[in-house]
Amino acid sequence: MSYFFLYLSLLYFILGMRLCFPASFEMGRAPCCEKVGLKRGRWTAEEDDTLIKYIKANGEGLLRCGKSCRLRWINYLRGDLKRGNMTLEEDELIVKLHKSFGNRWSMIASHLPGRTDNEIKNYWNSRLSRQIYRFFTGKTGETQSSTDVAILVNQKTQRVGRVSRNVAKKYNNDKGFKNYKPPDVPVTKLSSPPIPVNNQVDPNIGDCSTFVPKNVDESPVYDINIGVSDEFGFSGLRSLDDEAMDIGYFLESEAMDSSGVLSIRDEDQIEQMLAETYAGNLKYSERNVDEREYDLSFSSSKTICSGFNDVEWDMEVGFTGFEPCDEGDDMLVWLWEDGNP
DNA sequence: AACATAGGCAACCGCCATTAT
DNA sequence: TATAATGGCGGTTGCCTATGT
């Protein structure tokens, strides 16, 4: 038997065993097995016997650990993988996703069917980052769009003007071009959001109604949810308490400071800023299912300079409180239009 | 033509999260 | 509750090829 078939034999043995007896290989987490209804837990004598017979019949195979086999399968042998060069659309999408996600390769890969995180990571590190470095260190000094970058990457002029790994790496980090200095473009200043004080909205908010929750016998507890959508088509809500949601990446790179100016901030800074802004009126808590929910929200849509390209952000900050109020109460929503106040 | 170096890519490393025991 | 085993994933390395000088 050739080495190749010996290898495949072991691989399929391992995969087969995993399908039959997943728990044996996963003392740790095994969510995928749960999803497909496979067995977990202690091995039975019959299962042990089956395994022993299989080993005796097929041998222990290659001297590869399970982790190595898994990697080989995930990145190369899996049947649903795309082959060949990245398309222009994929290039563009990777650039855009990296702008939003940073180096979260698995997250980026989840948006590109048939491409693995490793493939995208290699592609980025070996090609895109260098190309973008050249792009941004060009002589024009003009703000370019990610589409332009993708087109540039696809021009396949790889060997023109070398950029070493280390040089390109300086401009590539988990925030995306942290060291890149954007052109000196004025940043749009946004007006401050409505501030609930003593359960009332700031009266300076134009013609918005005053919000007075009913039946509140103590200070309401607010959760902060921030929803963002942009030109890339991403949108959604995110609670600052919920680290699991994917939407947080927006706020890890862009946020509004206390004076209403959009600037680079990390999540802790954002949370601190919001806590200061709503000091005394804001507490974080878990949802109480025994109480009814009310929402306050405002939104703003502005075009800003993000440092990478021009992005129109729709930012919505919602305050969700819980109070024992009557059925049918109106949910009050303030839509914060451009120029208002 | 020879050498040095960048490019491309697969695989490994190490840390962290998760879960069974 | 502590520990061990394992998966997930980003960072990095190593090796071969391609290209520039």
Short mmCIF file of C-alpha atoms (C1' of nucleotides) in Angstrom, two decimals:
data_model
loop_
_atom_site.label_atom_id
_atom_site.label_comp_id
_atom_site.label_asym_id
_atom_site.label_seq_id
_atom_site.Cartn_x
_atom_site.Cartn_y
_atom_site.Cartn_z
CA MET A 1 0.00 0.00 0.00
CA SER A 2 1.40 3.36 -0.95
CA TYR A 3 2.04 6.04 1.60
CA PHE A 4 -0.80 8.04 0.16
CA PHE A 5 -3.37 5.34 0.55
CA LEU A 6 -1.99 4.48 3.92
CA TYR A 7 -2.51 8.04 4.91
CA LEU A 8 -6.00 8.14 3.51
CA SER A 9 -6.77 4.95 5.28
CA LEU A 10 -5.82 6.42 8.60
CA LEU A 11 -7.63 9.62 7.84
CA TYR A 12 -10.86 7.91 7.01
CA PHE A 13 -10.36 5.62 9.95
CA ILE A 14 -10.10 8.59 12.24
CA LEU A 15 -12.99 10.36 10.61
CA GLY A 16 -15.02 7.20 10.64
CA MET A 17 -14.28 6.60 14.26
CA ARG A 18 -15.23 10.17 14.99
CA LEU A 19 -18.54 9.69 13.29
CA CYS A 20 -19.19 6.47 15.12
CA PHE A 21 -17.70 7.30 18.48
CA PRO A 22 -17.14 11.01 18.72
CA ALA A 23 -16.78 11.11 22.47
CA SER A 24 -13.65 9.04 22.35
CA PHE A 25 -11.86 11.80 20.54
CA GLU A 26 -13.48 14.67 22.29
CA MET A 27 -13.07 14.82 25.96
CA GLY A 28 -13.42 18.49 25.34
CA ARG A 29 -16.15 20.28 23.52
CA ALA A 30 -18.01 18.52 20.77
CA PRO A 31 -20.76 20.82 19.60
CA CYS A 32 -20.71 19.56 16.03
CA CYS A 33 -21.41 16.02 17.18
CA GLU A 34 -24.33 17.13 19.23
CA LYS A 35 -25.78 18.85 16.21
CA VAL A 36 -25.84 15.71 14.09
CA GLY A 37 -27.13 13.42 16.80
CA LEU A 38 -23.98 11.39 17.32
CA LYS A 39 -23.13 9.46 20.42
CA ARG A 40 -21.16 10.90 23.27
CA GLY A 41 -20.13 9.84 26.69
CA ARG A 42 -18.54 6.66 27.97
CA TRP A 43 -17.49 3.94 25.59
CA THR A 44 -19.33 0.66 25.76
CA ALA A 45 -17.60 -2.72 25.63
CA GLU A 46 -19.05 -3.29 22.17
CA GLU A 47 -17.61 -0.03 20.91
CA ASP A 48 -14.23 -0.89 22.38
CA ASP A 49 -14.38 -4.24 20.64
CA THR A 50 -15.25 -2.63 17.31
CA LEU A 51 -12.36 -0.23 17.67
CA ILE A 52 -9.92 -3.00 18.54
CA LYS A 53 -11.01 -5.04 15.54
CA TYR A 54 -10.63 -2.05 13.26
CA ILE A 55 -7.14 -1.33 14.52
CA LYS A 56 -6.15 -4.95 14.12
CA ALA A 57 -7.51 -5.01 10.59
CA ASN A 58 -6.17 -1.69 9.41
CA GLY A 59 -3.28 -0.98 11.76
CA GLU A 60 -2.64 2.22 13.59
CA GLY A 61 -1.78 3.91 10.34
CA LEU A 62 0.34 7.02 10.11
CA LEU A 63 2.11 8.68 12.96
CA ARG A 64 -0.13 11.68 12.80
CA CYS A 65 -1.96 13.25 15.67
CA GLY A 66 -5.64 13.97 15.42
CA LYS A 67 -5.00 17.65 15.25
CA SER A 68 -2.80 17.27 12.22
CA CYS A 69 -5.36 15.06 10.50
CA ARG A 70 -8.10 17.51 11.23
CA LEU A 71 -6.08 20.35 9.76
CA ARG A 72 -5.36 18.35 6.65
CA TRP A 73 -9.01 17.58 6.22
CA ILE A 74 -10.28 21.06 6.93
CA ASN A 75 -7.80 22.85 4.73
CA TYR A 76 -7.23 20.43 1.90
CA LEU A 77 -9.20 17.20 1.69
CA ARG A 78 -12.67 18.45 2.46
CA GLY A 79 -14.96 18.01 -0.49
CA ASP A 80 -16.63 21.39 -0.55
CA LEU A 81 -13.52 23.47 -1.00
CA LYS A 82 -13.08 25.80 -3.91
CA ARG A 83 -9.98 25.50 -5.97
CA GLY A 84 -8.19 28.11 -7.96
CA ASN A 85 -7.51 31.79 -7.67
CA MET A 86 -9.63 34.22 -5.77
CA THR A 87 -12.12 36.06 -7.90
CA LEU A 88 -12.41 39.81 -8.01
CA GLU A 89 -15.55 39.56 -5.93
CA GLU A 90 -13.78 37.45 -3.34
CA ASP A 91 -10.87 39.87 -3.24
CA GLU A 92 -13.17 42.76 -2.70
CA LEU A 93 -15.11 40.94 -0.05
CA ILE A 94 -11.97 39.94 1.83
CA VAL A 95 -10.74 43.51 1.83
CA LYS A 96 -14.02 44.78 3.12
CA LEU A 97 -14.39 42.05 5.70
CA HIS A 98 -10.87 42.61 6.95
CA LYS A 99 -11.64 46.25 7.37
CA SER A 100 -14.49 45.28 9.63
CA PHE A 101 -13.29 42.09 11.28
CA GLY A 102 -9.56 42.60 11.45
CA ASN A 103 -7.57 39.37 11.55
CA ARG A 104 -10.54 37.21 12.48
CA TRP A 105 -9.89 34.83 9.68
CA SER A 106 -12.46 32.23 10.58
CA MET A 107 -15.13 34.91 10.66
CA ILE A 108 -14.03 36.22 7.31
CA ALA A 109 -13.95 32.69 5.90
CA SER A 110 -17.51 32.13 7.01
CA HIS A 111 -18.55 34.72 4.42
CA LEU A 112 -16.66 33.01 1.60
CA PRO A 113 -18.07 29.56 0.87
CA GLY A 114 -15.42 27.03 -0.06
CA ARG A 115 -12.55 29.07 1.29
CA THR A 116 -10.76 28.20 4.50
CA ASP A 117 -9.54 30.58 7.14
CA ASN A 118 -6.00 29.41 6.52
CA GLU A 119 -6.30 30.07 2.82
CA ILE A 120 -7.64 33.55 3.36
CA LYS A 121 -5.03 34.28 5.98
CA ASN A 122 -2.25 33.19 3.66
CA TYR A 123 -3.79 35.10 0.81
CA TRP A 124 -4.01 38.23 2.90
CA ASN A 125 -0.54 37.99 4.33
CA SER A 126 1.14 37.10 1.09
CA ARG A 127 -0.72 39.28 -1.34
CA LEU A 128 -3.45 41.60 -0.19
CA SER A 129 -1.56 43.26 2.63
CA ARG A 130 1.37 43.98 0.38
CA GLN A 131 -0.81 45.22 -2.41
CA ILE A 132 -2.71 47.49 -0.10
CA TYR A 133 0.53 48.74 1.38
CA ARG A 134 1.67 49.74 -2.09
CA PHE A 135 -1.71 51.22 -2.76
CA PHE A 136 -1.74 53.43 0.28
CA THR A 137 1.86 54.44 0.04
CA GLY A 138 1.40 55.60 -3.52
CA LYS A 139 1.93 59.18 -4.58
CA THR A 140 -1.64 60.26 -5.09
CA GLY A 141 -2.55 60.60 -1.44
CA GLU A 142 -6.17 60.25 -2.39
CA THR A 143 -8.64 58.27 -0.40
CA GLN A 144 -9.39 55.09 -2.29
CA SER A 145 -12.23 52.66 -2.09
CA SER A 146 -11.90 49.02 -1.21
CA THR A 147 -13.21 48.19 -4.65
CA ASP A 148 -10.24 49.99 -6.14
CA VAL A 149 -7.95 47.96 -3.91
CA ALA A 150 -9.51 44.71 -5.05
CA ILE A 151 -9.14 45.70 -8.68
CA LEU A 152 -5.54 46.58 -8.05
CA VAL A 153 -4.90 43.22 -6.43
CA ASN A 154 -6.38 41.48 -9.43
CA GLN A 155 -4.06 43.21 -11.83
CA LYS A 156 -1.62 40.38 -11.06
CA THR A 157 1.40 42.63 -11.17
CA GLN A 158 2.86 40.81 -8.25
CA ARG A 159 6.50 41.29 -8.86
CA VAL A 160 6.44 44.99 -9.50
CA GLY A 161 7.83 46.79 -6.51
CA ARG A 162 8.58 44.27 -3.84
CA VAL A 163 7.27 44.63 -0.36
CA SER A 164 8.79 42.33 2.18
CA ARG A 165 6.77 40.41 4.71
CA ASN A 166 8.03 42.56 7.54
CA VAL A 167 7.34 45.85 5.81
CA ALA A 168 3.83 44.85 4.86
CA LYS A 169 3.28 43.49 8.33
CA LYS A 170 3.84 46.93 9.81
CA TYR A 171 0.67 48.01 8.09
CA ASN A 172 -1.32 44.95 8.99
CA ASN A 173 -2.65 44.22 12.41
CA ASP A 174 -5.83 43.16 14.08
CA LYS A 175 -7.38 46.59 13.78
CA GLY A 176 -6.58 46.90 10.13
CA PHE A 177 -3.95 49.40 9.09
CA LYS A 178 -3.44 50.86 12.49
CA ASN A 179 -0.24 52.51 11.40
CA TYR A 180 -1.66 53.87 8.22
CA LYS A 181 -2.11 57.61 8.40
CA PRO A 182 -5.21 58.62 6.51
CA PRO A 183 -5.39 61.80 4.49
CA ASP A 184 -6.26 64.88 6.49
CA VAL A 185 -10.00 64.80 5.93
CA PRO A 186 -12.28 66.65 8.32
CA VAL A 187 -14.30 64.29 10.46
CA THR A 188 -17.99 64.92 10.57
CA LYS A 189 -19.17 65.98 13.96
CA LEU A 190 -22.32 64.36 15.17
CA SER A 191 -24.74 65.87 17.59
CA SER A 192 -25.00 64.33 20.99
CA PRO A 193 -27.63 61.69 21.62
CA PRO A 194 -30.70 62.18 23.80
CA ILE A 195 -29.90 61.67 27.42
CA PRO A 196 -32.55 60.24 29.69
CA VAL A 197 -32.49 62.15 32.94
CA ASN A 198 -34.85 61.14 35.69
CA ASN A 199 -36.64 58.94 33.21
CA GLN A 200 -37.10 61.86 30.82
CA VAL A 201 -35.44 62.48 27.56
CA ASP A 202 -33.30 65.55 27.21
CA PRO A 203 -35.73 68.38 26.30
CA ASN A 204 -33.20 69.71 23.82
CA ILE A 205 -34.07 66.92 21.44
CA GLY A 206 -36.07 68.98 18.99
CA ASP A 207 -39.69 68.04 18.79
CA CYS A 208 -39.33 64.62 20.35
CA SER A 209 -41.84 63.77 22.99
CA THR A 210 -40.83 63.46 26.57
CA PHE A 211 -40.55 59.91 27.65
CA VAL A 212 -41.95 59.08 31.03
CA PRO A 213 -42.17 55.38 31.76
CA LYS A 214 -45.23 54.27 33.62
CA ASN A 215 -45.30 52.47 36.90
CA VAL A 216 -41.65 52.85 37.58
CA ASP A 217 -40.99 52.83 41.27
CA GLU A 218 -37.27 52.97 41.00
CA SER A 219 -34.62 53.95 38.52
CA PRO A 220 -34.98 51.86 35.40
CA VAL A 221 -32.24 49.53 34.40
CA TYR A 222 -30.91 50.04 30.93
CA ASP A 223 -29.21 47.75 28.55
CA ILE A 224 -27.28 49.38 25.78
CA ASN A 225 -27.73 47.96 22.34
CA ILE A 226 -25.91 49.43 19.43
CA GLY A 227 -26.89 48.63 15.91
CA VAL A 228 -24.77 49.55 12.96
CA SER A 229 -25.09 49.06 9.27
CA ASP A 230 -22.76 50.20 6.58
CA GLU A 231 -22.19 50.14 2.87
CA PHE A 232 -20.95 46.59 3.12
CA GLY A 233 -24.37 45.37 3.99
CA PHE A 234 -23.68 44.40 7.56
CA SER A 235 -26.19 45.32 10.10
CA GLY A 236 -27.52 44.22 13.40
CA LEU A 237 -27.82 44.92 17.05
CA ARG A 238 -25.25 44.37 19.67
CA SER A 239 -25.44 44.53 23.40
CA LEU A 240 -22.31 45.76 25.09
CA ASP A 241 -22.75 42.98 27.58
CA ASP A 242 -22.89 40.32 24.93
CA GLU A 243 -19.44 39.42 23.74
CA ALA A 244 -20.76 36.59 21.66
CA MET A 245 -22.46 38.64 19.03
CA ASP A 246 -20.60 39.33 15.87
CA ILE A 247 -21.63 42.90 15.46
CA GLY A 248 -19.16 44.24 17.96
CA TYR A 249 -16.44 44.57 15.46
CA PHE A 250 -17.82 47.84 14.27
CA LEU A 251 -17.43 49.49 17.59
CA GLU A 252 -14.01 48.14 18.22
CA SER A 253 -12.64 50.37 15.55
CA GLU A 254 -15.02 53.28 15.25
CA ALA A 255 -17.08 55.10 17.81
CA MET A 256 -18.32 58.45 18.84
CA ASP A 257 -16.57 60.15 21.70
CA SER A 258 -18.20 62.30 24.35
CA SER A 259 -18.12 65.40 22.15
CA GLY A 260 -19.80 63.58 19.32
CA VAL A 261 -16.73 63.19 17.15
CA LEU A 262 -16.17 59.88 15.53
CA SER A 263 -12.75 58.53 16.26
CA ILE A 264 -10.85 55.31 16.74
CA ARG A 265 -11.69 53.78 20.07
CA ASP A 266 -11.67 50.38 21.57
CA GLU A 267 -14.61 48.72 23.19
CA ASP A 268 -13.63 49.53 26.74
CA GLN A 269 -13.37 53.19 25.86
CA ILE A 270 -16.77 53.10 24.25
CA GLU A 271 -18.32 51.47 27.25
CA GLN A 272 -16.64 53.92 29.59
CA MET A 273 -17.78 56.82 27.45
CA LEU A 274 -21.36 55.64 27.49
CA ALA A 275 -21.23 54.99 31.21
CA GLU A 276 -20.00 58.52 31.81
CA THR A 277 -22.55 60.02 29.48
CA TYR A 278 -25.38 58.28 31.22
CA ALA A 279 -23.92 58.30 34.69
CA GLY A 280 -26.52 57.70 37.34
CA ASN A 281 -29.11 56.52 34.87
CA LEU A 282 -27.40 53.48 33.59
CA LYS A 283 -26.89 50.07 35.02
CA TYR A 284 -26.14 46.83 33.29
CA SER A 285 -28.27 43.89 34.07
CA GLU A 286 -29.65 40.74 32.63
CA ARG A 287 -33.06 40.65 31.11
CA ASN A 288 -35.81 40.04 33.58
CA VAL A 289 -38.40 37.96 31.81
CA ASP A 290 -41.07 38.79 34.37
CA GLU A 291 -41.11 42.41 33.34
CA ARG A 292 -42.21 44.07 30.16
CA GLU A 293 -39.82 45.78 27.91
CA TYR A 294 -39.69 49.27 26.56
CA ASP A 295 -37.23 50.72 24.13
CA LEU A 296 -35.77 54.10 23.50
CA SER A 297 -33.58 54.54 20.54
CA PHE A 298 -32.10 57.12 18.31
CA SER A 299 -30.11 56.84 15.18
CA SER A 300 -27.86 58.88 13.03
CA SER A 301 -26.55 58.49 9.55
CA LYS A 302 -23.40 60.31 8.61
CA THR A 303 -20.59 59.89 6.16
CA ILE A 304 -17.28 59.86 7.90
CA CYS A 305 -13.71 59.21 7.01
CA SER A 306 -12.84 55.89 8.54
CA GLY A 307 -9.19 56.09 7.58
CA PHE A 308 -9.48 53.33 5.04
CA ASN A 309 -12.22 54.60 2.84
CA ASP A 310 -15.34 56.62 3.14
CA VAL A 311 -18.05 54.72 4.89
CA GLU A 312 -21.56 55.73 5.63
CA TRP A 313 -22.47 54.58 9.07
CA ASP A 314 -25.92 54.20 10.39
CA MET A 315 -25.56 54.13 14.12
CA GLU A 316 -28.42 53.41 16.39
CA VAL A 317 -28.16 53.37 20.12
CA GLY A 318 -31.08 51.90 21.94
CA PHE A 319 -31.93 51.90 25.60
CA THR A 320 -33.95 49.00 26.68
CA GLY A 321 -35.51 49.17 30.08
CA PHE A 322 -37.85 46.85 31.86
CA GLU A 323 -40.80 47.90 33.87
CA PRO A 324 -44.05 46.40 35.08
CA CYS A 325 -46.30 48.36 32.75
CA ASP A 326 -49.63 47.65 31.09
CA GLU A 327 -50.20 45.72 27.93
CA GLY A 328 -50.38 47.86 24.84
CA ASP A 329 -48.12 50.65 25.94
CA ASP A 330 -46.47 52.40 23.10
CA MET A 331 -42.88 51.84 22.35
CA LEU A 332 -41.28 55.21 21.92
CA VAL A 333 -38.67 55.60 19.29
CA TRP A 334 -36.85 58.71 18.34
CA LEU A 335 -35.40 58.76 14.92
CA TRP A 336 -32.46 61.03 14.90
CA GLU A 337 -32.41 62.49 11.43
CA ASP A 338 -29.62 64.38 9.78
CA GLY A 339 -29.48 67.92 11.06
CA ASN A 340 -31.73 67.20 13.99
CA PRO A 341 -31.25 68.76 16.36
"C1'" DA B 1 24.29 32.08 -15.00
"C1'" DA B 2 24.47 32.57 -10.11
"C1'" DC B 3 22.96 34.34 -6.11
"C1'" DA B 4 19.79 36.75 -3.01
"C1'" DT B 5 15.37 37.61 -1.81
"C1'" DA B 6 10.33 37.90 -2.34
"C1'" DG B 7 6.18 35.12 -3.11
"C1'" DG B 8 3.13 31.31 -2.16
"C1'" DC B 9 1.36 27.93 0.60
"C1'" DA B 10 0.96 24.09 3.79
"C1'" DA B 11 1.70 22.94 8.24
"C1'" DC B 12 2.97 23.63 12.90
"C1'" DC B 13 2.83 26.11 17.46
"C1'" DG B 14 0.78 27.82 21.35
"C1'" DC B 15 -2.89 29.78 23.69
"C1'" DC B 16 -7.56 29.71 25.05
"C1'" DA B 17 -12.30 27.85 25.40
"C1'" DT B 18 -15.08 24.06 26.20
"C1'" DT B 19 -16.59 19.88 28.22
"C1'" DA B 20 -16.32 15.20 30.31
"C1'" DT B 21 -14.75 13.02 34.27
"C1'" DT C 1 -14.39 22.16 41.82
"C1'" DA C 2 -10.21 20.66 39.65
"C1'" DT C 3 -8.16 18.45 36.03
"C1'" DA C 4 -7.38 16.54 31.59
"C1'" DA C 5 -8.38 16.16 26.83
"C1'" DT C 6 -9.52 18.19 22.72
"C1'" DG C 7 -11.04 21.65 19.21
"C1'" DG C 8 -10.68 26.30 17.36
"C1'" DC C 9 -7.97 29.71 15.67
"C1'" DG C 10 -4.46 33.43 15.02
"C1'" DG C 11 0.44 33.76 14.58
"C1'" DT C 12 4.43 31.95 12.70
"C1'" DT C 13 7.67 29.02 10.31
"C1'" DG C 14 9.74 26.26 6.70
"C1'" DC C 15 10.32 24.99 2.18
"C1'" DC C 16 9.97 25.31 -2.64
"C1'" DT C 17 9.37 28.41 -6.61
"C1'" DA C 18 9.75 32.73 -9.02
"C1'" DT C 19 11.93 36.87 -9.90
"C1'" DG C 20 15.28 40.68 -9.66
"C1'" DT C 21 20.04 42.07 -9.87
#
